[in-house]
Short mmCIF file of C-alpha atoms in Angstrom, two decimals:
data_model
loop_
_atom_site.label_atom_id
_atom_site.label_comp_id
_atom_site.label_asym_id
_atom_site.label_seq_id
_atom_site.Cartn_x
_atom_site.Cartn_y
_atom_site.Cartn_z
CA UNK J 23 9.26 2.23 30.22
CA UNK J 24 8.99 5.33 28.04
CA UNK J 25 11.03 8.40 28.87
CA UNK J 26 10.66 11.57 26.83
CA UNK J 27 13.42 14.16 27.10
CA UNK J 28 13.00 17.68 25.84
CA UNK J 29 10.85 16.65 22.90
CA UNK J 30 10.23 19.34 20.28
CA UNK J 31 8.22 19.01 17.13
CA UNK J 32 7.72 21.64 14.46
CA UNK J 33 5.71 21.52 11.27
CA UNK J 34 7.48 24.17 9.24
CA UNK J 35 7.46 27.27 11.44
CA UNK J 36 4.60 25.98 13.52
CA UNK J 37 5.88 24.77 16.91
CA UNK J 38 3.56 22.00 18.05
CA UNK J 39 5.54 20.49 20.90
CA UNK J 40 7.84 22.76 22.85
CA UNK J 41 10.11 20.80 25.15
CA UNK J 42 8.12 17.93 26.61
CA UNK J 43 9.60 15.92 29.48
CA UNK J 44 7.73 12.86 30.53
CA UNK J 45 8.19 9.47 32.06
CA UNK J 46 5.71 6.67 31.72
CA UNK J 47 6.20 3.71 34.04
CA UNK J 48 5.09 0.15 33.56
CA UNK J 49 1.41 -0.35 34.37
CA UNK J 50 0.53 3.31 34.29
CA UNK J 51 -2.58 4.49 32.50
CA UNK J 52 -1.84 7.98 31.32
CA UNK J 53 -4.64 10.07 29.85
CA UNK J 54 -3.61 13.12 27.87
CA UNK J 55 -6.09 15.99 27.80
CA UNK J 56 -5.92 19.29 26.02
CA UNK J 57 -7.83 21.61 23.71
CA UNK J 58 -7.72 20.88 19.99
CA UNK J 59 -4.45 21.92 18.41
CA UNK J 60 -2.64 21.66 21.72
CA UNK J 61 -0.30 18.96 20.42
CA UNK J 62 -1.66 16.00 22.36
CA UNK J 63 -2.10 13.78 19.30
CA UNK J 64 1.30 14.82 17.99
CA UNK J 65 2.87 13.90 21.32
CA UNK J 66 1.25 10.47 21.19
CA UNK J 67 2.35 9.94 17.59
CA UNK J 68 5.89 10.92 18.52
CA UNK J 69 5.99 8.16 21.15
CA UNK J 70 6.27 5.52 18.41
CA UNK J 71 7.88 7.87 15.93
CA UNK J 72 4.93 8.02 13.58
CA UNK J 73 5.98 11.66 13.61
CA UNK J 74 9.73 12.16 13.68
CA UNK J 75 10.64 14.56 16.49
CA UNK J 76 12.41 17.75 15.43
CA UNK J 77 14.66 17.45 18.47
CA UNK J 78 14.82 15.62 21.77
CA UNK J 79 14.95 11.98 22.75
CA UNK J 80 12.43 9.26 23.31
CA UNK J 81 13.68 6.30 25.28
CA UNK J 82 11.74 3.07 25.02
CA UNK J 83 13.27 0.39 27.24
CA UNK J 84 16.32 2.68 27.43
CA UNK J 85 16.83 2.76 23.65
CA UNK J 86 16.56 6.15 22.00
CA UNK J 87 14.02 5.44 19.27
CA UNK J 88 14.12 9.05 18.06
CA UNK J 89 17.57 8.25 16.74
CA UNK J 90 17.25 7.72 12.99
CA UNK J 91 19.83 4.93 13.08
CA UNK J 92 17.65 2.73 15.28
CA UNK J 93 15.51 0.17 13.44
CA UNK J 94 12.20 1.68 14.46
CA UNK J 95 10.16 -1.24 13.10
CA UNK J 96 11.52 -3.60 15.76
CA UNK J 97 10.44 -1.25 18.55
CA UNK J 98 7.08 -0.45 17.01
CA UNK J 99 6.25 -4.15 17.23
CA UNK J 100 6.20 -3.69 20.99
CA UNK J 101 4.23 -0.43 20.92
CA UNK J 102 0.62 -1.02 19.96
CA UNK J 103 -1.30 1.84 18.46
CA UNK J 104 -5.01 2.42 17.96
CA UNK J 105 -6.15 5.18 15.64
CA UNK J 106 -9.16 7.44 15.52
CA UNK J 107 -10.16 6.00 12.14
CA UNK J 108 -9.28 2.37 13.00
CA UNK J 109 -7.01 1.94 9.94
CA UNK J 110 -7.89 -1.70 9.49
CA UNK J 111 -6.49 -3.12 6.26
CA UNK J 112 -9.40 -2.95 3.84
CA UNK J 113 -8.13 -5.68 1.54
CA UNK J 114 -7.80 -8.23 4.35
CA UNK J 115 -10.35 -10.07 6.46
CA UNK J 116 -10.50 -9.50 10.19
CA UNK J 117 -8.42 -12.61 10.82
CA UNK J 118 -5.85 -11.65 8.17
CA UNK J 119 -5.68 -8.19 9.69
CA UNK J 120 -4.75 -9.73 13.00
CA UNK J 121 -2.27 -12.33 11.78
CA UNK J 122 -0.47 -10.29 9.11
CA UNK J 123 2.06 -8.56 11.33
CA UNK J 124 2.71 -11.49 13.75
CA UNK J 125 3.31 -13.84 10.83
CA UNK J 126 5.54 -11.29 9.13
CA UNK J 127 7.63 -10.84 12.26
CA UNK J 128 7.86 -14.58 12.96
CA UNK J 129 8.91 -15.29 9.37
CA UNK J 130 11.60 -12.67 9.63
CA UNK J 131 12.87 -14.12 12.91
CA UNK J 132 12.86 -17.59 11.37
CA UNK J 133 14.93 -16.43 8.40
CA UNK J 134 17.39 -14.73 10.71
CA UNK J 135 17.74 -17.80 12.92
CA UNK J 136 18.29 -20.03 9.89
CA UNK J 137 21.02 -17.71 8.69
CA UNK J 138 22.71 -17.83 12.07
CA UNK J 139 22.40 -21.60 12.15
CA UNK J 140 23.96 -21.81 8.69
CA UNK J 141 26.95 -19.81 9.85
CA UNK J 142 27.19 -21.86 13.08
CA UNK J 143 26.37 -18.91 15.27
CA UNK J 144 24.17 -19.12 18.33
CA UNK J 145 20.46 -18.92 17.59
CA UNK J 146 17.18 -19.44 19.33
CA UNK J 147 15.90 -22.83 18.18
CA UNK J 148 12.32 -21.77 18.98
CA UNK J 149 12.51 -19.24 16.17
CA UNK J 150 12.86 -21.91 13.50
CA UNK J 151 9.36 -23.01 12.63
CA UNK J 152 7.55 -23.94 9.45
CA UNK J 153 5.22 -21.43 7.88
CA UNK J 154 2.32 -23.67 8.84
CA UNK J 155 3.27 -23.58 12.52
CA UNK J 156 3.77 -19.83 12.41
CA UNK J 157 0.37 -19.29 10.84
CA UNK J 158 -1.36 -21.71 13.20
CA UNK J 159 0.00 -20.06 16.31
CA UNK J 160 -0.81 -16.59 14.98
CA UNK J 161 -4.36 -17.69 14.25
CA UNK J 162 -4.70 -19.26 17.65
CA UNK J 163 -3.73 -15.98 19.32
CA UNK J 164 -6.03 -14.09 16.97
CA UNK J 165 -9.04 -16.25 17.85
CA UNK J 166 -8.29 -15.93 21.56
CA UNK J 167 -8.25 -12.18 21.12
CA UNK J 168 -11.44 -12.17 19.05
CA UNK J 169 -13.15 -14.19 21.75
CA UNK J 170 -12.29 -11.62 24.32
CA UNK J 171 -14.10 -8.90 22.35
CA UNK J 172 -16.85 -11.29 21.25
CA UNK J 173 -16.18 -11.05 17.55
CA UNK J 174 -15.10 -14.60 16.71
CA UNK J 175 -17.88 -15.03 14.16
CA UNK J 176 -16.57 -11.99 12.27
CA UNK J 177 -13.16 -13.56 11.64
CA UNK J 178 -13.73 -13.98 7.91
CA UNK J 179 -15.59 -10.71 7.38
CA UNK J 180 -14.03 -7.71 5.68
CA UNK J 181 -13.67 -4.55 7.81
CA UNK J 182 -16.04 -2.58 5.58
CA UNK J 183 -18.90 -4.83 6.67
CA UNK J 184 -18.40 -4.13 10.39
CA UNK J 185 -19.81 -1.28 12.44
CA UNK J 186 -17.49 1.43 13.71
CA UNK J 187 -17.46 0.00 17.22
CA UNK J 188 -16.68 -3.48 15.95
CA UNK J 189 -13.90 -2.13 13.73
CA UNK J 190 -12.31 -0.30 16.62
CA UNK J 191 -12.50 -3.38 18.85
CA UNK J 192 -10.80 -5.38 16.10
CA UNK J 193 -8.18 -2.66 15.79
CA UNK J 194 -7.46 -2.89 19.52
CA UNK J 195 -7.06 -6.66 19.53
CA UNK J 196 -5.07 -6.50 16.30
CA UNK J 197 -2.54 -4.41 18.17
CA UNK J 198 -2.70 -6.84 21.12
CA UNK J 199 -1.81 -9.76 18.84
CA UNK J 200 1.73 -8.38 18.76
CA UNK J 201 1.88 -8.71 22.56
CA UNK J 202 2.92 -5.08 22.99
CA UNK J 203 4.45 -3.64 26.16
CA UNK J 204 2.50 -0.43 25.85
CA UNK J 205 -0.63 0.63 23.99
CA UNK J 206 -1.18 4.08 22.51
CA UNK J 207 -4.74 5.23 21.87
CA UNK J 208 -5.24 8.22 19.60
CA UNK J 209 -8.80 9.45 20.23
CA UNK J 210 -10.16 5.93 19.86
CA UNK J 211 -13.81 6.89 20.30
CA UNK J 212 -13.98 10.22 18.49
CA UNK J 213 -15.09 8.76 15.16
CA UNK J 214 -17.74 6.50 16.68
CA UNK J 215 -21.49 6.86 16.96
CA UNK J 216 -22.36 7.65 20.59
CA UNK J 217 -23.98 4.26 21.20
CA UNK J 218 -20.78 2.47 20.20
CA UNK J 219 -18.44 4.42 22.44
CA UNK J 220 -19.29 2.23 25.43
CA UNK J 221 -18.26 -1.07 23.91
CA UNK J 222 -14.85 0.29 22.96
CA UNK J 223 -14.29 1.89 26.36
CA UNK J 224 -15.22 -1.43 28.00
CA UNK J 225 -12.44 -3.18 26.12
CA UNK J 226 -9.99 -0.47 27.14
CA UNK J 227 -11.15 -0.68 30.74
CA UNK J 228 -10.61 -4.43 30.91
CA UNK J 229 -7.20 -3.94 29.34
CA UNK J 230 -6.35 -1.43 32.05
CA UNK J 231 -7.43 -3.87 34.74
CA UNK J 232 -5.03 -6.46 33.36
CA UNK J 233 -2.20 -4.04 34.00
CA UNK J 234 -1.42 -2.99 30.45
CA UNK J 235 0.56 0.21 30.19
CA UNK J 236 -1.61 2.66 28.28
CA UNK J 237 -1.31 6.17 26.94
CA UNK J 238 -4.67 7.55 25.88
CA UNK J 239 -5.59 10.75 24.12
CA UNK J 240 -9.32 11.17 24.58
CA UNK J 241 -12.20 13.54 25.22
CA UNK J 242 -14.01 10.99 27.39
CA UNK J 243 -13.73 12.70 30.77
CA UNK J 244 -15.62 9.90 32.50
CA UNK J 245 -13.07 7.37 31.29
CA UNK J 246 -10.22 9.63 32.36
CA UNK J 247 -11.61 10.07 35.87
CA UNK J 248 -12.38 6.43 36.39
CA UNK J 249 -9.54 4.55 34.72
CA UNK J 250 -6.54 6.87 34.52
CA UNK J 251 -3.77 6.57 37.06
CA UNK J 252 -2.38 9.84 35.85
CA UNK J 253 -3.67 12.74 33.77
CA UNK J 254 -1.62 15.18 31.71
CA UNK J 255 -2.99 18.49 30.55
CA UNK J 256 -1.25 19.87 27.49
CA UNK J 257 -1.66 23.28 25.95
CA UNK J 258 0.38 24.98 23.26
CA UNK J 259 2.92 22.21 23.21
CA UNK J 260 3.83 22.12 26.89
CA UNK J 261 2.64 20.00 29.82
CA UNK J 262 0.72 22.47 31.97
CA UNK J 263 -0.37 20.05 34.63
CA UNK J 264 0.49 16.49 35.54
CA UNK J 265 -1.24 14.64 38.33
CA UNK J 266 -3.76 12.08 39.50
CA UNK J 267 -7.31 12.37 38.14
CA UNK J 268 -8.43 13.73 41.51
CA UNK J 269 -5.84 16.49 41.44
CA UNK J 270 -6.63 17.44 37.87
CA UNK J 271 -10.41 17.36 37.99
CA UNK J 272 -11.12 18.44 41.58
CA UNK J 273 -8.43 21.00 42.23
CA UNK J 274 -7.03 22.26 38.97
CA UNK J 275 -4.33 24.89 39.44
CA UNK J 276 -3.51 26.24 35.97
CA UNK J 277 -6.09 28.83 34.84
CA UNK J 278 -6.07 27.38 31.35
CA UNK J 279 -7.02 23.98 32.74
CA UNK J 280 -9.84 25.47 34.84
CA UNK J 281 -11.19 27.16 31.75
CA UNK J 282 -10.90 23.94 29.74
CA UNK J 283 -12.70 21.85 32.35
CA UNK J 284 -15.48 24.40 32.71
CA UNK J 285 -16.13 24.28 29.01
CA UNK J 286 -16.07 20.52 28.82
CA UNK J 287 -18.00 19.61 31.93
CA UNK J 288 -20.87 22.01 31.37
CA UNK O 11 -21.81 -3.57 -55.26
CA UNK O 12 -20.73 -6.14 -57.80
CA UNK O 13 -17.31 -4.61 -57.65
CA UNK O 14 -17.12 -5.11 -53.89
CA UNK O 15 -18.10 -8.75 -54.16
CA UNK O 16 -15.20 -9.25 -56.51
CA UNK O 17 -12.86 -7.57 -54.05
CA UNK O 18 -13.97 -9.91 -51.30
CA UNK O 19 -13.42 -12.83 -53.62
CA UNK O 20 -9.89 -11.67 -54.38
CA UNK O 21 -9.22 -11.30 -50.66
CA UNK O 22 -10.38 -14.79 -49.76
CA UNK O 23 -8.59 -16.24 -52.73
CA UNK O 24 -5.36 -14.62 -51.59
CA UNK O 25 -5.91 -15.59 -47.98
CA UNK O 26 -6.72 -19.25 -48.41
CA UNK O 27 -5.56 -20.42 -51.81
CA UNK O 28 -2.26 -18.53 -51.72
CA UNK O 29 -1.86 -19.18 -47.99
CA UNK O 30 -1.87 -15.47 -47.06
CA UNK O 31 -3.45 -16.43 -43.75
CA UNK O 32 -0.11 -17.69 -42.44
CA UNK O 33 1.16 -14.15 -42.24
CA UNK O 34 -2.04 -12.92 -40.66
CA UNK O 35 -1.81 -15.58 -37.95
CA UNK O 36 1.80 -14.64 -37.33
CA UNK O 37 0.90 -10.95 -37.28
CA UNK O 38 -1.98 -11.49 -34.87
CA UNK O 39 0.23 -13.58 -32.59
CA UNK O 40 2.96 -10.91 -32.62
CA UNK O 41 0.49 -8.10 -31.97
CA UNK O 42 -0.96 -9.90 -28.97
CA UNK O 43 2.47 -11.00 -27.75
CA UNK O 44 3.94 -7.50 -27.93
CA UNK O 45 0.92 -5.93 -26.23
CA UNK O 46 0.59 -8.52 -23.45
CA UNK O 47 4.31 -8.86 -22.74
CA UNK O 48 4.67 -5.09 -22.99
CA UNK O 49 1.87 -4.60 -20.52
CA UNK O 50 3.33 -7.10 -18.05
CA UNK O 51 6.78 -5.50 -18.22
CA UNK O 52 5.09 -2.12 -17.99
CA UNK O 53 3.16 -3.08 -14.86
CA UNK O 54 6.33 -4.39 -13.24
CA UNK O 55 8.38 -1.29 -14.07
CA UNK O 56 5.48 1.06 -13.41
CA UNK O 57 4.78 -0.39 -9.96
CA UNK O 58 8.43 -0.20 -9.02
CA UNK O 59 8.78 3.41 -10.15
CA UNK O 60 5.54 4.41 -8.48
CA UNK O 61 6.64 2.79 -5.21
CA UNK O 62 9.97 4.60 -5.37
CA UNK O 63 8.29 7.92 -6.09
CA UNK O 64 6.07 7.78 -3.02
CA UNK O 65 8.92 6.98 -0.58
CA UNK O 66 9.29 9.87 1.88
CA UNK O 67 12.32 11.86 0.79
CA UNK O 68 14.31 12.47 3.97
CA UNK O 69 17.45 10.65 2.90
CA UNK O 70 19.81 10.93 -0.01
CA UNK O 71 19.19 7.50 -1.52
CA UNK O 72 15.42 7.88 -2.05
CA UNK O 73 16.09 11.30 -3.54
CA UNK O 74 18.57 9.92 -6.06
CA UNK O 75 16.26 7.03 -6.95
CA UNK O 76 13.39 9.45 -7.34
CA UNK O 77 15.52 11.61 -9.64
CA UNK O 78 16.40 8.63 -11.81
CA UNK O 79 12.75 7.60 -12.01
CA UNK O 80 11.52 11.02 -13.00
CA UNK O 81 14.17 11.28 -15.72
CA UNK O 82 13.07 7.87 -16.98
CA UNK O 83 9.43 8.89 -17.05
CA UNK O 84 10.08 12.17 -18.83
CA UNK O 85 12.31 10.47 -21.41
CA UNK O 86 9.79 7.81 -22.31
CA UNK O 87 6.79 10.08 -22.19
CA UNK O 88 8.60 12.84 -24.02
CA UNK O 89 9.43 10.95 -27.23
CA UNK O 90 7.09 9.17 -29.66
CA UNK O 91 7.14 5.42 -29.40
CA UNK O 92 8.19 5.15 -33.06
CA UNK O 93 11.28 7.18 -32.28
CA UNK O 94 12.05 4.94 -29.31
CA UNK O 95 11.64 1.83 -31.48
CA UNK O 96 13.97 3.21 -34.14
CA UNK O 97 16.53 4.35 -31.57
CA UNK O 98 16.60 0.99 -29.83
CA UNK O 99 16.65 -1.11 -32.99
CA UNK O 100 18.99 0.94 -35.17
CA UNK O 101 21.12 2.81 -32.63
CA UNK O 102 21.26 1.30 -29.15
CA UNK O 103 21.52 -2.43 -29.87
CA UNK O 104 23.93 -2.10 -32.84
CA UNK O 105 26.10 0.17 -30.66
CA UNK O 106 26.37 -2.35 -27.86
CA UNK O 107 26.71 -5.10 -30.47
CA UNK O 108 23.72 -7.20 -29.47
CA UNK O 109 21.73 -9.07 -32.08
CA UNK O 110 18.05 -8.97 -31.27
CA UNK O 111 14.93 -9.71 -33.29
CA UNK O 112 12.57 -6.88 -34.12
CA UNK O 113 9.75 -8.52 -32.16
CA UNK O 114 11.89 -8.69 -29.02
CA UNK O 115 12.92 -5.06 -29.42
CA UNK O 116 9.26 -4.17 -29.78
CA UNK O 117 8.35 -6.04 -26.60
CA UNK O 118 11.15 -4.29 -24.74
CA UNK O 119 10.31 -0.82 -26.02
CA UNK O 120 6.59 -1.22 -25.42
CA UNK O 121 7.33 -2.49 -21.92
CA UNK O 122 9.65 0.40 -21.12
CA UNK O 123 7.25 2.91 -22.66
CA UNK O 124 4.11 1.68 -20.95
CA UNK O 125 6.12 1.40 -17.72
CA UNK O 126 6.48 5.18 -17.78
CA UNK O 127 2.75 5.68 -18.26
CA UNK O 128 1.70 2.97 -15.83
CA UNK O 129 4.01 4.42 -13.16
CA UNK O 130 1.94 7.59 -13.15
CA UNK O 131 -1.32 5.64 -13.17
CA UNK O 132 -0.02 3.52 -10.30
CA UNK O 133 1.24 6.53 -8.38
CA UNK O 134 -2.22 8.04 -8.63
CA UNK O 135 -3.63 4.73 -7.42
CA UNK O 136 -1.26 4.58 -4.45
CA UNK O 137 -2.05 8.17 -3.50
CA UNK O 138 -5.76 7.38 -3.68
CA UNK O 139 -5.37 4.78 -0.92
CA UNK O 140 -6.13 6.29 2.48
CA UNK O 141 -2.91 7.34 4.24
CA UNK O 142 -4.23 5.57 7.34
CA UNK O 143 -3.58 2.21 5.66
CA UNK O 144 0.13 2.95 5.53
CA UNK O 145 0.08 4.27 9.11
CA UNK O 146 -1.77 1.19 10.30
CA UNK O 147 0.90 -1.06 8.81
CA UNK O 148 3.85 1.00 10.00
CA UNK O 149 2.45 1.26 13.52
CA UNK O 150 2.45 -2.55 13.75
CA UNK O 151 6.13 -2.64 12.93
CA UNK O 152 5.90 -3.56 9.26
CA UNK O 153 8.51 -1.88 7.10
CA UNK O 154 7.59 0.67 4.45
CA UNK O 155 8.14 -1.80 1.63
CA UNK O 156 6.22 -4.62 3.34
CA UNK O 157 3.24 -2.35 3.98
CA UNK O 158 3.45 -1.12 0.40
CA UNK O 159 3.47 -4.63 -1.07
CA UNK O 160 0.91 -6.25 1.22
CA UNK O 161 -1.53 -3.45 1.94
CA UNK O 162 -1.28 -0.37 -0.23
CA UNK O 163 -0.46 -1.71 -3.71
CA UNK O 164 -3.18 -4.41 -3.71
CA UNK O 165 -5.74 -1.71 -2.91
CA UNK O 166 -4.21 0.67 -5.45
CA UNK O 167 -4.36 -1.97 -8.19
CA UNK O 168 -8.05 -2.48 -7.58
CA UNK O 169 -8.62 1.25 -7.95
CA UNK O 170 -6.73 1.53 -11.22
CA UNK O 171 -8.01 -1.55 -13.07
CA UNK O 172 -10.24 0.55 -15.40
CA UNK O 173 -7.38 2.93 -16.25
CA UNK O 174 -5.01 0.02 -16.67
CA UNK O 175 -7.48 -1.53 -19.11
CA UNK O 176 -7.44 1.73 -21.04
CA UNK O 177 -3.66 1.54 -21.20
CA UNK O 178 -3.82 -2.03 -22.49
CA UNK O 179 -6.26 -1.04 -25.24
CA UNK O 180 -4.05 1.87 -26.25
CA UNK O 181 -1.09 -0.48 -26.23
CA UNK O 182 -2.65 -3.09 -28.47
CA UNK O 183 -3.52 -0.45 -31.05
CA UNK O 184 -0.15 1.27 -30.84
CA UNK O 185 1.60 -1.98 -31.74
CA UNK O 186 0.69 -1.16 -35.35
CA UNK O 187 3.89 0.89 -35.52
CA UNK O 188 6.26 -2.05 -34.98
CA UNK O 189 6.50 -2.57 -38.73
CA UNK O 190 8.85 0.43 -38.63
CA UNK O 191 11.54 -1.95 -37.44
CA UNK O 192 10.33 -4.79 -39.63
CA UNK O 193 8.30 -6.85 -37.17
CA UNK O 194 5.34 -8.68 -38.65
CA UNK O 195 2.23 -7.49 -36.87
CA UNK O 196 -1.40 -7.32 -37.90
CA UNK O 197 -0.90 -4.16 -39.91
CA UNK O 198 2.10 -5.56 -41.76
CA UNK O 199 0.26 -8.79 -42.56
CA UNK O 200 -2.77 -7.10 -44.07
CA UNK O 201 -0.69 -4.48 -45.82
CA UNK O 202 1.29 -7.27 -47.46
CA UNK O 203 -1.96 -8.97 -48.40
CA UNK O 204 -3.07 -5.75 -50.05
CA UNK O 205 0.19 -5.26 -51.88
CA UNK O 206 0.32 -8.81 -53.18
CA UNK O 207 -3.29 -8.98 -54.32
CA UNK O 208 -3.36 -5.39 -55.65
CA UNK O 209 -6.49 -4.85 -53.57
CA UNK O 210 -6.40 -2.89 -50.30
CA UNK O 211 -10.01 -2.17 -49.42
CA UNK O 212 -11.02 -5.54 -48.00
CA UNK O 213 -7.77 -6.33 -46.17
CA UNK O 214 -7.87 -2.98 -44.37
CA UNK O 215 -11.52 -3.49 -43.44
CA UNK O 216 -10.71 -6.96 -42.14
CA UNK O 217 -7.82 -5.52 -40.17
CA UNK O 218 -10.01 -2.90 -38.53
CA UNK O 219 -12.54 -5.59 -37.66
CA UNK O 220 -9.92 -7.73 -35.96
CA UNK O 221 -8.67 -4.77 -33.90
CA UNK O 222 -12.20 -3.93 -32.82
CA UNK O 223 -12.93 -7.52 -31.84
CA UNK O 224 -9.71 -7.68 -29.81
CA UNK O 225 -10.55 -4.46 -27.98
CA UNK O 226 -14.09 -5.66 -27.28
CA UNK O 227 -12.75 -8.89 -25.84
CA UNK O 228 -10.34 -6.97 -23.61
CA UNK O 229 -13.10 -4.62 -22.47
CA UNK O 230 -15.21 -7.60 -21.46
CA UNK O 231 -12.30 -9.26 -19.66
CA UNK O 232 -11.61 -6.10 -17.67
CA UNK O 233 -15.24 -5.83 -16.69
CA UNK O 234 -15.25 -9.40 -15.42
CA UNK O 235 -11.96 -8.91 -13.56
CA UNK O 236 -13.24 -5.75 -11.94
CA UNK O 237 -16.45 -7.40 -10.85
CA UNK O 238 -14.53 -10.27 -9.31
CA UNK O 239 -12.24 -7.94 -7.35
CA UNK O 240 -15.15 -5.87 -6.07
CA UNK O 241 -16.92 -9.04 -4.99
CA UNK O 242 -13.97 -9.92 -2.75
CA UNK O 243 -14.48 -6.52 -1.20
CA UNK O 244 -17.95 -7.15 0.08
CA UNK O 245 -18.14 -10.90 0.53
CA UNK O 246 -19.91 -12.09 3.69
#
C-alpha cells in the first residue's frame, strides 16, 4: 500500500532520514520505535508529505506522492493522521470538526461532476447531491463514529471543553470520517495524562482488530508488543531492525536496540 | 463666563437659524462613511495580503506575490496619508482621466492605507494561531487556502479584534485630513461654521465632543463583539 524508496530528509545540514526503504502492506500494523531525535516522527510525517522529502520516492497506491506535481490533497484524504497534540479545530464543535473535511470533499466532487455533466462528459451520478444531502450523510457518519468512542453527547461541545483523552479520541474518529486506507499515529498518547492513555489505546486496538492499516510512532511498549504485526527500530535516520514484535523485543540483534530496550524496560 | 455664554448663543444661532447643521450632518455622515468603508476595504485587502505573506515560499509564484505585497505595504506605510490623498486626487486620477468625487477618493485611499496596516495586524494574528491547526487541516486533505479560510483566519480574527478596534479608532480620527482634497467631513463642517460665524471656540469644542462620543461608541461596540466571540469559544 505504501512503498518508500530511498527516502532522505534534511533540515539544512542536519540529515534526519538517510535512505529509508520500507514497504507497508494492507492490514499491517507497523510500530516505529527509536530514541528521540532518531527521525521516527519525521519518517511518519513524510508518509503523507507533511514534510517534503529531500529526495526519494513515496508510493501510495503506486502513485509517487513525493512528486511535487501530484495533487497531494487528494491522496491525503485517504491517509488519516493523528497528532500528538490532537490539532482539533478550536473554532469548530466536535461535530463540525468531523464533518468539515468530508463535506468539503463531497462539495468539490459535486462541482466537478456538474461541470462534466455540463460538457456532456461521463460523470458519476452519485456525486451530484444537494448540500443538504451531503451534510446529512456526513453527520450520519460522524455520529456513528462518535458512538463508537462513546462521545455522542459531546457532538456540540467545543474541543477546549474536552479532556485530553476525549480530544484524542475525537481526533482519531475525525480522521476515520474520511474513510482512510491507512492511519498514521504520531505519538498519540505522549501528551496525555497517564490515566487517559488507556482509553486512546483501546480505540486504536479496536481499530487494529478491524484490519485497518496503521503506522504508529509510540513509546507504549506494551501496545507495540501486543498489537503490532511488525516493529521498526530507527536510529540516526536509518532502519536498524525490522521484524515481528517477538524478534525485536525478545531477541534484539543490533547493539543500539539492546541498549534502547534496556533503558526503556527498566 | 458671560462671554462664553454669548459664544454658545452665536453657535446655536448659526447652527439652527442659519441651517449650519446641514453641513455638520453631511460631515458626520462622510466621516463615518469614509472610516467604515475604509475599514471594510482595509480588512479585505489586509486579509488577502496577510494570507499571501504566510504562504510557504517554495515556488516562484508565491515569491512574486509576496514581493508585490511587501512593496505595497512599504509604499502605503512609508508615506503620510495626506500625501497619498493628494497624489490620488490630483495626480493619479487626472492622469488616467477618471472623474471621481473627493469622498470616493478618500474611501479608496483610506481603504488602501488601512489595508497595509491591517495586513500586518492580520499576519500577526495568523502567526499567533497554533501551527497544528494548519497541519490538522492539511492532513485531512484540505488545501492551504481552504484551511486558511475555514480554520486559521477565523481564529486569527478573534485574536486581533482589540487591535482591529484600535485601527478603526485611529481611522475615524485620521479622516479629519480629507478636507485636503475638498471632502466635507466633520472638521470641514465645524471649521466652516467657525469661519461663517466669526467664532471658533464653541464649534471646535463641539467637534471634539462628537469625535470623543464616536470613539466611545466604537469602544463599547468592540467590547460587546469581543465578549460575544469569546462566548462562542466556551459555550456548553
